[in-house]
Amino acid sequence: MMGKGISRTDGPLKVTGGAKYSYERRDSGEPVVGHIVGAAIGRGRITRLDTSGAERAPGVLLVMTHRNTPEQGRLDNDNPVSFTRARPVLSSDRVDYFGEPVAFVVARTLEQARAAAGLIHIEYAVEEGAYELASHQDRAYAPKTANIGLETRTALGDFERAFADAPVKLDQSYTTPHMFSMPMEPCATVARWDGEDLVLHASLQALAYSRTSIANTLGIPEERIHIDSAFVGGGFGTKLYVHCDSILAALAARQLGLPVKVALSRRQMFSLVGHRPESIQRVRLAAERDGRLTGLAHEVNMQSTSREEYCEQTATVTRSLYAAPNRFTNHRVTPLDLPVGEAVRGPGELPGLMAVESAMDELAHLLDMDPIELRIRNEPELDPERNVPLTGRRLVECMRVGAERFGWSRRPMRPGTLRDGRFLVGYGMAAAIRMHFQGPTRAIVRMERDGGVIVKSDMTDIGTGTYTILSQFVSESLDVPLERIQVMLARSDLPRSSGSGGSWGAANTSVALHRACEALKQKIARTGAPASSGAELAAVVAAHFPDGVEADGAIVGQWDDPNFTKFSAHTYGATFAEVGVDIDTGEVRLRRMLGVFAAGRILNPKLARSQLIGGMSWGVSAALHEAGYVDVRFGHFVNGDLGEYYVPVHADIPALDAVMLDDLDKDANPLGIKGVGELGICGSGAAVVNAVFNATGVRVRDFPITLDKLFPGLPTP
C-alpha cells in the first residue's frame, strides 16, 4: 500500500527563491519594521519607563509600551484549547519572565528600530523568582488535565502491593532538560489593515486555531481576520500558537495605518516562544524473575508557570506500551517564573520514552535478559488500561525486523566488553509509540471544465510535503496527471482543518480529501455519462458542468468519532543504535542507527523517510546534546542561542536508515493512514542512552549524556 516516492512539487519554488515566506511578503508594498524590547529581569514590575529618546530617534514611527497599548482580551486559562487562548502583550507593568516584551519600537528600517530600542530607559523593582525545578518541588500540584485534555492520573489494580511483593524491582528517577524547537524560519508576521479587516502573513501551523486566538486577543470577529501562511519554514510545534510577533504587528499596523513586519531574533526565540519543560520522572517496575511485569508506575513532575498551566502528556506513553496488571501513571506540575511550556516535536513521547525505555533496559540488565525478549514478554493483547483492541499494533514485528537488519545478535550481553581500538562499542534499542490523533477537517475538490483540478484546504505545509502528498492523493483518486492539479493551502478563507502538528495533518486531510473526491465522482456519475478515467471525467464535466463542479468532504474530531472509543490507535517503531565511546576522553560518537516503523499506509515513502530520519536525529540530540540551562539567580537561559544551545551537526549524524513496514490500518480510518512526522523521535533518544550503557557500563539518568556525567565512571584505559 506504499504510495510513490516522488520529489516535492514545491521543490523548484524553494530552491529558486520563488517560495515567499511570511516576512518576505510585500502584497501591500514595503512594510515598516518592528523590534521587540525584552525585560531584563525574571520577575518584578516596571517602576520607570522613559521612551522619549527612542521617540525622537531617526525613522521612528511608534513606540508602544503598557502605557499606550490598546486594551486586549485576557488570557483565559479555563479555555481547554490552549491554541485558541487570547495572547495579550504589553498589558501591564508586571514582568513574569526574563525577555517578556516591555516595549515595541516601529521604524522605517530594522536598524533604526533596533537603535531606538537601545535609547529606552527602564527601571525595575525586582522580586525574588523561582527558576529551578529541583529546588521547588514543594510547589508541585496535580493539574486538571494534561495536554489536549488527557487524564493526568490513571490507576489499575494495586501497584504499591505488587511492587512490594515483586521478586525483582526497579525504582529510578530520570531527568530531562528544557528543550527548544528552533525551526530555520523564526516566528515572523507581516500585518496590515484593510478597513476593519486584518490581513496577516504569518508563520503559523494551524490557521483556524490561530484565527480564534487573534480574535480573542484583539476583540474583533474571526471573519474580519484573514491569515495567509503559504510557506512555513519549519514548525515542530512552535507555530501552533500565536506569539507576540503577530499581536504586536497587528496592533501597530492598526495604529499607524501602515503594514508592519516583525520577526523574532534567534535569541528572542528562546524566551518569547514556548519550550519543552524540564521534567523529573520516577519509573518503577515490578517483575517476576522471568521478566513478566506485575506492576508499572510512571510519575512525572515538570515545570509550568503560575500565569498559565502547561502539562506535557509525558506519562501517557506508558499507558498503552506494556502489559502489567497493576499500573499507576501521574502528572504533577511546578509553577516557576519562566516562559510557559508549549508543544515541541514529540510532546510527551520524547521525554517519557527517554525514561521508560531506559528503565526497561535497566530491568533487562538486572534480569540478565535480552532487552528485546523482555519487551516481547510484556506485549499486551489489548490496551492495558482501556481494555480495547490496539489498532495496527505491529511493535513486535518492528523489533524483530530491526534486530535482524541491525545485527542485534552481535550485541555484547556484558557492558564494556566490546572494543574497537580506543573506542568502547555498545548496542542499544528502544521501542516507540505515538498516539494517533484526529481533528475536525474539511477539504474541497473542484474540477474545471478543462479537466484541471483544484484542491482547497487551510492545511499548512511546514516543510513536510503537504502540497506534494495532496497532489499525489488526488492524482490517484481522480486519475488526473499531477501537473493538472493545483493545491491551494494555508489561507483562512479556505476550508477549515486542524492544521499541521501532532502528526495528524496528512492523515486528517487525506481522509477528508478522499471523501471529497468520492463525492465529486458521484456528482459526475449522476449525469448518467460513463466516466471511469480522468479523461472521461473531464469530458463529462466539459459537457454537463460548463462552470466546473466541486464537492467537499469532512471528518469529525476524535472526541466525536466512535472509532476512537472502540480502539486504541497508535503508531509504533523500534530504534537501534550503535555508539563508540572514547576510552580516553569519554567522547560519545553515534556509529550507526536503524529505525523500523509501522505507521499505517505511507502516502510518499521518500517524504516519510525524511521525516523519520529527522526525528531520529532529534532523538540523538536529546540523548547527547540538547539542554537549556537557566541562570537560577536571574531566570534567563544562559545558552539562548545556537552557538551554545548544542544540536547535532553533520559530523554527529552518520547515515541513518529508516524502514517502513508495508502497513494499512483501516481501524484507524478508512484509508489506513496515520502520521509519521513525530514517530521517528519516539524512543530514538533512549536507544542511544542504552547503547552508551552497553558500551561503558555507566548508567546516566540525567539527560543529555555529557562528559561530566559519563567520564568519572569510565573504566581505566
Short mmCIF file of N, CA and C in Angstrom, two decimals, residues 36 73 83 91 95 137 196 200 219 280 287 306 372 376 406 457 472 554 567 604 635:
data_model
loop_
_atom_site.label_atom_id
_atom_site.label_comp_id
_atom_site.label_asym_id
_atom_site.label_seq_id
_atom_site.Cartn_x
_atom_site.Cartn_y
_atom_site.Cartn_z
N ILE A 36 11.19 44.20 19.12
CA ILE A 36 10.68 43.95 20.47
C ILE A 36 11.79 44.15 21.49
N GLY A 73 -7.90 41.28 24.95
CA GLY A 73 -8.55 40.23 25.71
C GLY A 73 -7.60 39.61 26.72
N PHE A 83 -4.36 26.54 22.14
CA PHE A 83 -4.03 27.18 20.87
C PHE A 83 -4.92 28.39 20.57
N SER A 91 0.43 44.45 28.39
CA SER A 91 -0.85 44.76 29.01
C SER A 91 -0.74 45.28 30.43
N VAL A 95 6.28 42.02 35.14
CA VAL A 95 7.21 41.19 34.39
C VAL A 95 7.15 39.79 34.99
N GLN A 137 10.19 21.69 44.22
CA GLN A 137 9.20 20.63 44.03
C GLN A 137 8.08 20.66 45.08
N GLU A 196 -11.75 47.53 8.28
CA GLU A 196 -11.91 46.85 9.57
C GLU A 196 -11.35 45.43 9.55
N LEU A 200 -3.03 39.11 7.71
CA LEU A 200 -1.77 38.66 8.29
C LEU A 200 -1.09 37.67 7.37
N GLY A 219 -10.21 41.33 20.13
CA GLY A 219 -11.61 41.66 20.34
C GLY A 219 -12.35 42.01 19.07
N ILE A 280 11.21 15.82 35.89
CA ILE A 280 11.78 14.80 36.78
C ILE A 280 10.80 13.64 36.78
N ALA A 287 8.57 -6.98 38.63
CA ALA A 287 8.61 -8.09 37.66
C ALA A 287 8.84 -9.42 38.35
N SER A 306 2.79 30.03 36.92
CA SER A 306 1.60 30.39 37.69
C SER A 306 0.58 31.13 36.83
N ILE A 372 15.13 -7.03 23.97
CA ILE A 372 14.00 -7.28 23.07
C ILE A 372 13.11 -8.37 23.63
N ILE A 376 9.08 -8.26 24.43
CA ILE A 376 8.13 -9.18 23.81
C ILE A 376 7.33 -9.93 24.86
N PHE A 406 19.75 -5.07 11.85
CA PHE A 406 20.80 -4.34 12.55
C PHE A 406 21.95 -5.25 12.98
N SER A 457 -7.83 23.76 0.99
CA SER A 457 -7.81 23.47 2.43
C SER A 457 -6.94 24.52 3.10
N GLN A 472 -0.56 14.11 -4.98
CA GLN A 472 -0.49 12.68 -5.29
C GLN A 472 -1.81 11.99 -5.02
N ALA A 554 -15.41 15.76 4.70
CA ALA A 554 -15.05 16.19 6.05
C ALA A 554 -14.94 14.98 6.98
N PHE A 567 -11.30 1.60 19.71
CA PHE A 567 -9.91 1.19 19.51
C PHE A 567 -8.95 2.13 20.23
N ASN A 604 3.81 8.76 0.70
CA ASN A 604 5.01 9.06 -0.10
C ASN A 604 6.22 8.61 0.72
N GLY A 635 16.98 34.01 36.14
CA GLY A 635 15.87 33.45 35.40
C GLY A 635 15.98 33.47 33.90
#
